GROMACS .gro file of C-alpha atoms in nm:
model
  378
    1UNK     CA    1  -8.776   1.431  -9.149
    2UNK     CA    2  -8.627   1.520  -8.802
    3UNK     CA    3  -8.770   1.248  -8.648
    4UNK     CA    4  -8.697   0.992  -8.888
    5UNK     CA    5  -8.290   1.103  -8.818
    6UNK     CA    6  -8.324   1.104  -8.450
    7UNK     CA    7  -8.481   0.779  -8.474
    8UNK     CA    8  -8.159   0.676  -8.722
    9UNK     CA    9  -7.901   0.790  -8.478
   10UNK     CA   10  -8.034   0.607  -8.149
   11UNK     CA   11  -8.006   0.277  -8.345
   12UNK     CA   12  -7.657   0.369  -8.433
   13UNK     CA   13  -7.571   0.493  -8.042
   14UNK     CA   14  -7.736   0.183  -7.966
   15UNK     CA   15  -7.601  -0.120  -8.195
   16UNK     CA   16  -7.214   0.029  -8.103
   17UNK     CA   17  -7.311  -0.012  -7.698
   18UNK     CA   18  -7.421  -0.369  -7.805
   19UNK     CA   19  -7.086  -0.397  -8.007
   20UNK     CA   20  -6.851  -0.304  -7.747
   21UNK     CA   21  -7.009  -0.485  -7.514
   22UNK     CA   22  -6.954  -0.764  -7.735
   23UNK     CA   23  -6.591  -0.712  -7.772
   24UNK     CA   24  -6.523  -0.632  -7.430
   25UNK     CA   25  -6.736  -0.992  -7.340
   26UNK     CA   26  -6.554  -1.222  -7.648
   27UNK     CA   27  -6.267  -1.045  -7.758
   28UNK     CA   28  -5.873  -1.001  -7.634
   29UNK     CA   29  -5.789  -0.685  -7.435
   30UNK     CA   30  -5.640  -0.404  -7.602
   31UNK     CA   31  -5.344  -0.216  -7.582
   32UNK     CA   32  -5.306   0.063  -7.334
   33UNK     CA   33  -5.282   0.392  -7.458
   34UNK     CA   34  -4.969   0.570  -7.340
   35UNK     CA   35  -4.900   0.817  -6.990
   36UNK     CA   36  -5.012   1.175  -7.139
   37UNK     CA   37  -4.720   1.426  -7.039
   38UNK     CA   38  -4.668   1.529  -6.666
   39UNK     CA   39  -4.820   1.866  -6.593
   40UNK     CA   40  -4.607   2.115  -6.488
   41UNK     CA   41  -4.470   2.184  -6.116
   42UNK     CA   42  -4.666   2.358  -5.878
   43UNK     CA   43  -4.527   2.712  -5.726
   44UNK     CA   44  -4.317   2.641  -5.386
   45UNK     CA   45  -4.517   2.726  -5.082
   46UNK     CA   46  -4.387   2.963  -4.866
   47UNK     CA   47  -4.097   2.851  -4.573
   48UNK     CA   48  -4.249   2.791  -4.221
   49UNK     CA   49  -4.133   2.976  -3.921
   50UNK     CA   50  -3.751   2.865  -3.782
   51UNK     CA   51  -3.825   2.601  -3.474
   52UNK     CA   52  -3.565   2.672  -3.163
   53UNK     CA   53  -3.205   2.575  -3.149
   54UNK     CA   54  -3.097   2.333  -2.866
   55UNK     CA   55  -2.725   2.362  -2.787
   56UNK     CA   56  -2.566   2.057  -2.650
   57UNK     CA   57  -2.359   2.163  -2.366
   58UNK     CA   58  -1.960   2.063  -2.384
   59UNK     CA   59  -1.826   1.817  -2.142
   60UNK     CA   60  -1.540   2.034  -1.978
   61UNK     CA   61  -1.365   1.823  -1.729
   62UNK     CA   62  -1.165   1.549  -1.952
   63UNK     CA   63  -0.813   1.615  -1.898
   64UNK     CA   64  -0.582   1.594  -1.588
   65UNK     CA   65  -0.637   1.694  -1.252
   66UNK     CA   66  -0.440   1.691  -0.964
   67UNK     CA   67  -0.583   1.621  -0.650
   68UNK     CA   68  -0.539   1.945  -0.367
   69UNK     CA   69  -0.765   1.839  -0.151
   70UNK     CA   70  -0.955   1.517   0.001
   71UNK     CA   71  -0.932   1.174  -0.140
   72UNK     CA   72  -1.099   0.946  -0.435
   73UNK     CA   73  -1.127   0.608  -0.522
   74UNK     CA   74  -0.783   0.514  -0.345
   75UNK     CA   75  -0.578   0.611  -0.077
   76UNK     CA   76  -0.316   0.926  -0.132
   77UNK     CA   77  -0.451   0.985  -0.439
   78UNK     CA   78  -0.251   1.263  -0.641
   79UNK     CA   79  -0.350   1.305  -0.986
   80UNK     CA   80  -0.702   1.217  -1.194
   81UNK     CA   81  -0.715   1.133  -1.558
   82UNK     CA   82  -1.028   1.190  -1.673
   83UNK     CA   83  -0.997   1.039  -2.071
   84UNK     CA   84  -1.273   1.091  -2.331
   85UNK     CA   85  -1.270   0.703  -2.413
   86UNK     CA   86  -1.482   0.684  -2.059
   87UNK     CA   87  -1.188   0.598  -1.854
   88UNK     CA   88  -1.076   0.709  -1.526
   89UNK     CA   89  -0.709   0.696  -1.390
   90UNK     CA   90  -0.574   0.725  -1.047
   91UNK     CA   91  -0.294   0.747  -0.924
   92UNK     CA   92  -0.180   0.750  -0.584
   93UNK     CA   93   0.124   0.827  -0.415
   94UNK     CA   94   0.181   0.797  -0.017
   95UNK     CA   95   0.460   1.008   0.175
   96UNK     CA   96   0.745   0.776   0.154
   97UNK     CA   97   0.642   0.688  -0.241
   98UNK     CA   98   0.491   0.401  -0.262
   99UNK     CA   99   0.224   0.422  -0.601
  100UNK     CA  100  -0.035   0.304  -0.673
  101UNK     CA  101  -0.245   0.309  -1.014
  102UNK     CA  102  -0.621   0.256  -1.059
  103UNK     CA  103  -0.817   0.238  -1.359
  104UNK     CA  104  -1.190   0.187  -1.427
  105UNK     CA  105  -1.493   0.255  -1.675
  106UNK     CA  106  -1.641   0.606  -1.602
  107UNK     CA  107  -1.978   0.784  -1.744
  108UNK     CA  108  -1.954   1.157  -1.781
  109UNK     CA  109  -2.287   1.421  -1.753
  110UNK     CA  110  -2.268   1.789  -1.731
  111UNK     CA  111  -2.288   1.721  -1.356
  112UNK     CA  112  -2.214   1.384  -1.273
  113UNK     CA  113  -1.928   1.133  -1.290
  114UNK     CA  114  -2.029   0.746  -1.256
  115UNK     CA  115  -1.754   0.559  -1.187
  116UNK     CA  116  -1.835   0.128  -1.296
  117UNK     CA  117  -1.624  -0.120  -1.156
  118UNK     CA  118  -1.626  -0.497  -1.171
  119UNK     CA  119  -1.533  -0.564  -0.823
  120UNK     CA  120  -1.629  -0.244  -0.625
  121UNK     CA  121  -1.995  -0.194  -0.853
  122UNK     CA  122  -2.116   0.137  -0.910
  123UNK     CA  123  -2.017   0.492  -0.744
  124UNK     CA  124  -2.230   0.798  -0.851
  125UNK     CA  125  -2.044   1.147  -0.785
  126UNK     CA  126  -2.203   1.498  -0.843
  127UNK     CA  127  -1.922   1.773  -0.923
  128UNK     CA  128  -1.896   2.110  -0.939
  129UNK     CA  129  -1.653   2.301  -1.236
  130UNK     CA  130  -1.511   2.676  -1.122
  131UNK     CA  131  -1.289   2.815  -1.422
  132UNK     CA  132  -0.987   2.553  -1.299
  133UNK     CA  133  -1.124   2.415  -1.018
  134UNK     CA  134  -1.279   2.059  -1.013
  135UNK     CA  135  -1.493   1.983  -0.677
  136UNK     CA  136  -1.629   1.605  -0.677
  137UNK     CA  137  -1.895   1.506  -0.425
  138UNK     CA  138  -1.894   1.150  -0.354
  139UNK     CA  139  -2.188   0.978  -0.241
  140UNK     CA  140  -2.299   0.901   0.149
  141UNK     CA  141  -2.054   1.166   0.410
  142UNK     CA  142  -1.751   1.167   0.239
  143UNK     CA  143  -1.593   1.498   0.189
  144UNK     CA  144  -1.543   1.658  -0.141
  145UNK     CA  145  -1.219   1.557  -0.357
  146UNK     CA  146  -1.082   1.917  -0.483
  147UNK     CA  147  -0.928   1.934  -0.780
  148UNK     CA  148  -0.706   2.159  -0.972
  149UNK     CA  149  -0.612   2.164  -1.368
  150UNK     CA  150  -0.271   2.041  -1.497
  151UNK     CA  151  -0.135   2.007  -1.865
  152UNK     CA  152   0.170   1.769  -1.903
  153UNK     CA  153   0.118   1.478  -1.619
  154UNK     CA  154   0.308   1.178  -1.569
  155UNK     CA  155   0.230   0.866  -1.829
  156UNK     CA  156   0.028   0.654  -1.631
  157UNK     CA  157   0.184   0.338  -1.796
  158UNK     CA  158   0.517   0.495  -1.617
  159UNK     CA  159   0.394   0.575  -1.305
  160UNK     CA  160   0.309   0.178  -1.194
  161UNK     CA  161   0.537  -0.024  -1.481
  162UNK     CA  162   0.423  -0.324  -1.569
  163UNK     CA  163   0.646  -0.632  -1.591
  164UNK     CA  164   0.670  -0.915  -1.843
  165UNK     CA  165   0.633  -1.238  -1.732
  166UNK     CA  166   0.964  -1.464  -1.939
  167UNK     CA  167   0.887  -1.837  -1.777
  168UNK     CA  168   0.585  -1.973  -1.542
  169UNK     CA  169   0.561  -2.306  -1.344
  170UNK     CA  170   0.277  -2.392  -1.084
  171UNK     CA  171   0.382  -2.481  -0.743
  172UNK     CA  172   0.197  -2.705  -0.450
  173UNK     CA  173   0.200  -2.445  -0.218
  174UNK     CA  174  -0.203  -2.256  -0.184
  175UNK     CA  175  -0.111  -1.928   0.002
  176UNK     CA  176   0.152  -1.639   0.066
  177UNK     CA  177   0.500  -1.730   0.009
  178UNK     CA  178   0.857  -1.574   0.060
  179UNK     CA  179   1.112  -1.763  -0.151
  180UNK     CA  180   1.467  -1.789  -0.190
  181UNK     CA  181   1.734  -1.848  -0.397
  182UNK     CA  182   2.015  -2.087  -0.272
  183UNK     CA  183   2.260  -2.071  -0.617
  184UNK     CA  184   2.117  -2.348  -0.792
  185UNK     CA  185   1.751  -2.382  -0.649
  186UNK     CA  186   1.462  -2.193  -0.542
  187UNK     CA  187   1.338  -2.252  -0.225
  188UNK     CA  188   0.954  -2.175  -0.113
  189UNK     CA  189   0.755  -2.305   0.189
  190UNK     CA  190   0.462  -2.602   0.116
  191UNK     CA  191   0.267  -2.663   0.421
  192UNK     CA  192   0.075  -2.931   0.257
  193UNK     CA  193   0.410  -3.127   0.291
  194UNK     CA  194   0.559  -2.921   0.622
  195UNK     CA  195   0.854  -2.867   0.510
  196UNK     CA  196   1.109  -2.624   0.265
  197UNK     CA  197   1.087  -2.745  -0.148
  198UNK     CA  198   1.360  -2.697  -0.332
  199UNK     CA  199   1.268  -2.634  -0.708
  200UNK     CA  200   1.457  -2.620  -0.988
  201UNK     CA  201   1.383  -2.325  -1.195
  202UNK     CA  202   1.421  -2.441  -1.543
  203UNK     CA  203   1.092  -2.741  -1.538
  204UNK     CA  204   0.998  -2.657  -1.148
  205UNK     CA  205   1.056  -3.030  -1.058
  206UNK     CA  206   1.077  -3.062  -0.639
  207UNK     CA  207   1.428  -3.156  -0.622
  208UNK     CA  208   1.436  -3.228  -0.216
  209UNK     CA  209   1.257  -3.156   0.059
  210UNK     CA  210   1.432  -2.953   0.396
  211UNK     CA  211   1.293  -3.054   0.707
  212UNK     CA  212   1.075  -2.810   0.919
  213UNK     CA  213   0.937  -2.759   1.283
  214UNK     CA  214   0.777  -2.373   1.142
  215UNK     CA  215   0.551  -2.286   0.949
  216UNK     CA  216   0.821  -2.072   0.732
  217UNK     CA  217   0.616  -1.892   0.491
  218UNK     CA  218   0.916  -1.680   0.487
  219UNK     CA  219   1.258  -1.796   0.403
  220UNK     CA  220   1.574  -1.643   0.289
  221UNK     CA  221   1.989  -1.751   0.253
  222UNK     CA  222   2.225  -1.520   0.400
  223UNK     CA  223   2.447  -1.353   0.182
  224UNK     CA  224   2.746  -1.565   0.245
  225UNK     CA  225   2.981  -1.798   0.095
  226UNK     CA  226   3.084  -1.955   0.492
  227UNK     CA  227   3.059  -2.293   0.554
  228UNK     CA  228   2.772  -2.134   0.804
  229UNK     CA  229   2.572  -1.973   0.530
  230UNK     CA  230   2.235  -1.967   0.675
  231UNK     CA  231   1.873  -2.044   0.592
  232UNK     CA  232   1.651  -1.791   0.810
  233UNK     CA  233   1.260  -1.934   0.852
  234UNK     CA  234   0.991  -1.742   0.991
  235UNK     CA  235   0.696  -1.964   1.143
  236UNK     CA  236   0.338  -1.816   1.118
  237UNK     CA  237   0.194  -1.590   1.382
  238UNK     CA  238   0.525  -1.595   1.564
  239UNK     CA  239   0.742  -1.252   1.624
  240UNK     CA  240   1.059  -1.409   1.582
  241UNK     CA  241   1.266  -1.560   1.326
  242UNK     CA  242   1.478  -1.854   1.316
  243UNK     CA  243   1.831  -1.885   1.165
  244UNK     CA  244   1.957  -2.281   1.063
  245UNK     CA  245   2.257  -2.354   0.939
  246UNK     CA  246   2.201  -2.433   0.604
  247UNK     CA  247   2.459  -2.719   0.503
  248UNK     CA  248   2.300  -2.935   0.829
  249UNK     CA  249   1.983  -2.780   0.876
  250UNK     CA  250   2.022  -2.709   1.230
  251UNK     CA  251   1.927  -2.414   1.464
  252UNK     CA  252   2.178  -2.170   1.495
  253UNK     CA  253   1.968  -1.872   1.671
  254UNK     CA  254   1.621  -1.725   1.756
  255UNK     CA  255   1.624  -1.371   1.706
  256UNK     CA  256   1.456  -1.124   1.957
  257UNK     CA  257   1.059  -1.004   1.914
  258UNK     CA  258   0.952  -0.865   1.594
  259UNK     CA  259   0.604  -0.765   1.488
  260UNK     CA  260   0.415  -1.081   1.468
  261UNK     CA  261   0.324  -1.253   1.151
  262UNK     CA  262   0.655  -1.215   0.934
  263UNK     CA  263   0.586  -1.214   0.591
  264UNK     CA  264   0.956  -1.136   0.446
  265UNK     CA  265   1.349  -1.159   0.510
  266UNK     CA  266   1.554  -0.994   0.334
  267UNK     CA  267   1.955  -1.052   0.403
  268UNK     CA  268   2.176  -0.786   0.310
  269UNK     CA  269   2.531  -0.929   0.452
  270UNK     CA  270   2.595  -1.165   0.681
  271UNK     CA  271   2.484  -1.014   1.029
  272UNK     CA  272   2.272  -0.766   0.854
  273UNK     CA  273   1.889  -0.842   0.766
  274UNK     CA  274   1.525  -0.660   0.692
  275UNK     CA  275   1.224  -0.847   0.793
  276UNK     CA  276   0.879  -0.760   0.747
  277UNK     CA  277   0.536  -0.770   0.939
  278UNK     CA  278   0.187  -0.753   0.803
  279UNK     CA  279   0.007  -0.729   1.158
  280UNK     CA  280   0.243  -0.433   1.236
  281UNK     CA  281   0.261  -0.298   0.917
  282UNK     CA  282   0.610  -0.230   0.960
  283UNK     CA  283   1.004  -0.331   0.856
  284UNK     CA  284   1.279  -0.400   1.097
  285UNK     CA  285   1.630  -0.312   1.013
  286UNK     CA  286   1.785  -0.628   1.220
  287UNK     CA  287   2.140  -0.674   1.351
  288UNK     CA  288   2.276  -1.064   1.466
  289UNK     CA  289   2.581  -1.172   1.619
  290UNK     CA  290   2.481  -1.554   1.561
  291UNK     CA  291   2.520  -1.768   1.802
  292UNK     CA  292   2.691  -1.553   2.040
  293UNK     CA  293   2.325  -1.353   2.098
  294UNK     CA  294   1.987  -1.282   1.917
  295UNK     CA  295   2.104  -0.969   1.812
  296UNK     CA  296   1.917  -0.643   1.814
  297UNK     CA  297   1.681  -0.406   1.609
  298UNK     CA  298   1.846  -0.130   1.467
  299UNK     CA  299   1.569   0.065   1.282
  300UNK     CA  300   1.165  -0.014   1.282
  301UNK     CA  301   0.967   0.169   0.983
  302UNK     CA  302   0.654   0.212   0.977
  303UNK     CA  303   0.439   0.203   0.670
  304UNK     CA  304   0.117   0.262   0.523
  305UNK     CA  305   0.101  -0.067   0.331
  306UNK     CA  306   0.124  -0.416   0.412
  307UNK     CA  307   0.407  -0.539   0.340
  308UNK     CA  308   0.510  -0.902   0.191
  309UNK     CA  309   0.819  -1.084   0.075
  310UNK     CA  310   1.170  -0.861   0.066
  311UNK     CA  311   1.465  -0.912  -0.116
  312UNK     CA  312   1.762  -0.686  -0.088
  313UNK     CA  313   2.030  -0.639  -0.407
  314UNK     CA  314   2.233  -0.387  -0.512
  315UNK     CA  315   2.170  -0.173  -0.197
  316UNK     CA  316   1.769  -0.167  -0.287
  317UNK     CA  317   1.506  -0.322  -0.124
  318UNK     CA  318   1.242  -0.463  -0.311
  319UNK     CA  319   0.928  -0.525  -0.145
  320UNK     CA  320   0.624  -0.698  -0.229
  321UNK     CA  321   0.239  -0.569  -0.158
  322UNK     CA  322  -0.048  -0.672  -0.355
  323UNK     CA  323  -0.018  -0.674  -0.716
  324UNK     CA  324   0.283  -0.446  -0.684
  325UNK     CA  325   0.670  -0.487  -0.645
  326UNK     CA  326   0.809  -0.099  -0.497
  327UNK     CA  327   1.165  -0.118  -0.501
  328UNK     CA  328   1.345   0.144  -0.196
  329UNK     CA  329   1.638   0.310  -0.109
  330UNK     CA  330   1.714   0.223   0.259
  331UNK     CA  331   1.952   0.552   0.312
  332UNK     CA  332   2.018   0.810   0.376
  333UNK     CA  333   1.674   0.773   0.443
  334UNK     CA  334   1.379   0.516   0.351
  335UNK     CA  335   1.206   0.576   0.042
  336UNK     CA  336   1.048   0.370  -0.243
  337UNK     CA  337   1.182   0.485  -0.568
  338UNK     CA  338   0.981   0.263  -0.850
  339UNK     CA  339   0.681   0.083  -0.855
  340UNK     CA  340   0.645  -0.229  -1.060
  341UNK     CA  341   0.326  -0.435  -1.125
  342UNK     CA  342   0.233  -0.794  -1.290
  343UNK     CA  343  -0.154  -0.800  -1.472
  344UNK     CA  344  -0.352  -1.048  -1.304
  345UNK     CA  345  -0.206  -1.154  -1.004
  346UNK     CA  346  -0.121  -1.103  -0.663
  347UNK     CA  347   0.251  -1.104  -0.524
  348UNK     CA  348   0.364  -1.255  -0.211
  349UNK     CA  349   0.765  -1.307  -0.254
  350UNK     CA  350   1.053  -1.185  -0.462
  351UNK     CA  351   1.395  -1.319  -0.502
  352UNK     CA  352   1.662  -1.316  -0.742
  353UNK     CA  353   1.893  -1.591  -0.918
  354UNK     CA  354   2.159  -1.365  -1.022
  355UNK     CA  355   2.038  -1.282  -1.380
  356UNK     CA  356   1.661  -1.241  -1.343
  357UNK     CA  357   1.437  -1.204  -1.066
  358UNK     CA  358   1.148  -1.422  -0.940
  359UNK     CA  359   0.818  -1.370  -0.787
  360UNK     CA  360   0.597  -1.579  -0.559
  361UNK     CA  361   0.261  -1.526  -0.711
  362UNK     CA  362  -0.096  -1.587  -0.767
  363UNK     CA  363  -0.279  -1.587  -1.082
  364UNK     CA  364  -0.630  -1.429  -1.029
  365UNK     CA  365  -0.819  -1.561  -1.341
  366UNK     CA  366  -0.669  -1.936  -1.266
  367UNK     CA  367  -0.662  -1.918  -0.903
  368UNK     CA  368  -0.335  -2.075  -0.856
  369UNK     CA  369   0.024  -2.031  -0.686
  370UNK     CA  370   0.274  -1.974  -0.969
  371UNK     CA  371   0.663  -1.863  -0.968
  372UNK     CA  372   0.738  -1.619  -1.241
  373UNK     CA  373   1.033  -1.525  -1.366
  374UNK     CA  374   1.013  -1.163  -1.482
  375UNK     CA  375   1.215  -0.860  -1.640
  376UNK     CA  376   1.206  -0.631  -1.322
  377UNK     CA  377   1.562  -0.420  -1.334
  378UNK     CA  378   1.778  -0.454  -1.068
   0.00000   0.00000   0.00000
């Protein structure tokens, strides 16, 4: 009997193989059964050892320094703005005040300062920080710049002001120009032509020409209202200048030696002038008796800039050097006061038309010789 079941239930185990097979083979797929329950959460294994801290060290030199000994980046530099937007400003100040202000992209380490400048490329200074003390290391054998810690500096937007440019008009001229200001025109010397344009100030139209032996990159009207009134010239490379009589144009003196290479003239009465030199670096307090003799120099100053065009108003002489305008007190004794500044251009003459003053200019980015009329207080 227990044989004959056996027997019975392999033929059963067997014929349900053959059956599934079957359905798996002919028939449609079934439905899968669902997800069982997810088992529960394993224990936490226990927290691995802390790794080691790594402290950032803090930048500590941002902030204002004023220079106490050496130099950097410009000459008679006084104060250093070091600004956490990775700018550098500084500003400079010489012994008789003219300013100067210099700005430029900077990179900070815990010992390094990399200064990055379009025009001047890249400068790479080690420094050294003692409590309040700042000691930078410039590259090749300068000497250190030393440095001490201030709170409360001058704004550096107020140390060089910049001015706002009110009217524009190109002129033919393509170098360094003195102008002037006759009443009605301005007056600026075109070598091109050879000779003086007079340009009207409101569309910058050439209104006449004045006839020329120099090469008057300077010019200047005396402060006069005499039939006399003159028009002073300077003539390139030359150490004198040459006073005409405006209404006819005609030579009315030679004044004695002056530096060579005049760049300004500044009249301040009638009898009374400044002129300027760039080869001499200097300014010449200048007295004339007209025709009666060349007159004589009163005062020579030197400086530690080179100078460009003059104008004198209001007892102030303005002078122009670079991209700056420094106006100066003349007494008791010589000292510029203000420094003034136009974005993008170079400045070669100044004058004034009784409301607003005018500058002799170049524009940098369009490389051309522009007049500009701009807000610079008197």
């Amino acid at each position: 009997m227990k044989n004959v079941f056996y027997k019975s239930m392999n033929i059963v185990v067997v014929l349900a193989m053959v059956l599934a097979i079957s359905c798996a083979k002919d028939g449609a797929d079934g439905i899968d059964g669902l997800i069982g329950p997810q088992g529960p959460m394993g224990e936490q294994g226990p927290k691995g050892d802390p790794g080691d801290t790594t402290q950032v060290e803090e930048i500590a030199i941002f902030g204002q320094w004023e220079v106490i000994a050496g130099q950097l980046g410009v000459d008679a530099s006084k104060l250093l703005y070091l600004n956490e937007d990775n700018t550098i400003n500084i500003l400079s100040e010489d012994k008789m005040g003219f300013k100067r202000a210099y700005t430029t992209n900077i990179t900070i380490t815990t010992d390094q300062i990399t200064m990055r400048d379009e025009s001047y490329g890249v400068s790479i200074n080690n420094y050294i920080l003692d409590n309040d003390i700042l000691t930078i290391i410039p590259p090749g054998e300068a000497e250190p710049t030393v440095l001490q810690k201030v709170e409360n500096g001058p704004n550096p937007s107020e140390w060089v002001k910049s001015l706002t440019i009110l009217d524009e008009g190109e002129v033919p001229w393509d170098r360094e120009v003195d102008i002037a200001f006759d009443g009605e025109y301005l007056l600026g010397f075109d070598e091109n032509e050879g000779s003086i344009l007079k340009i009207n100030p409101v569309d910058f139209t050439i209104v006449d020409n004045i006839a020329t032996s120099r090469s008057a990159y300077a010019v200047e009207i005396e402060k006069s209202d005499a039939p006399t009134r003159q028009l002073f010239q300077s003539s390139n490379g030359s150490s004198n200048f040459f006073s005409y009589v405006y209404s006819s144009n005609s030579l009315y003196y030679t004044s004695e030696n002056l530096g060579s290479w005049i760049r300004g003239i500044a009249s301040i009465e009638p009898g009374l002038l400044w002129a300027s030199s760039s080869s001499m670096n200097a300014l010449y307090h200048y007295k004339s008796n007209g025709s009666l003799s060349p007159g004589e120099i009163l005062e020579t100053i030197p400086l530690d800039i080179v100078p460009g065009g003059l104008d004198y108003r209001n007892g102030y002489l303005y002078i122009s050097e670079r991209n700056y305008i420094h106006k100066c007190q003349t007494t008791p004794e010589f000292k510029a006061l203000e420094t003034y500044e136009v974005k993008g251009h170079s400045i070669d003459g100044v004058t004034f038309d009784g409301v607003n003053f005018w500058l002799s200019a170049r524009s940098w980015e369009e490389n051309t010789h522009k007049l500009l009329k701009v807000d610079l207080p008197l």
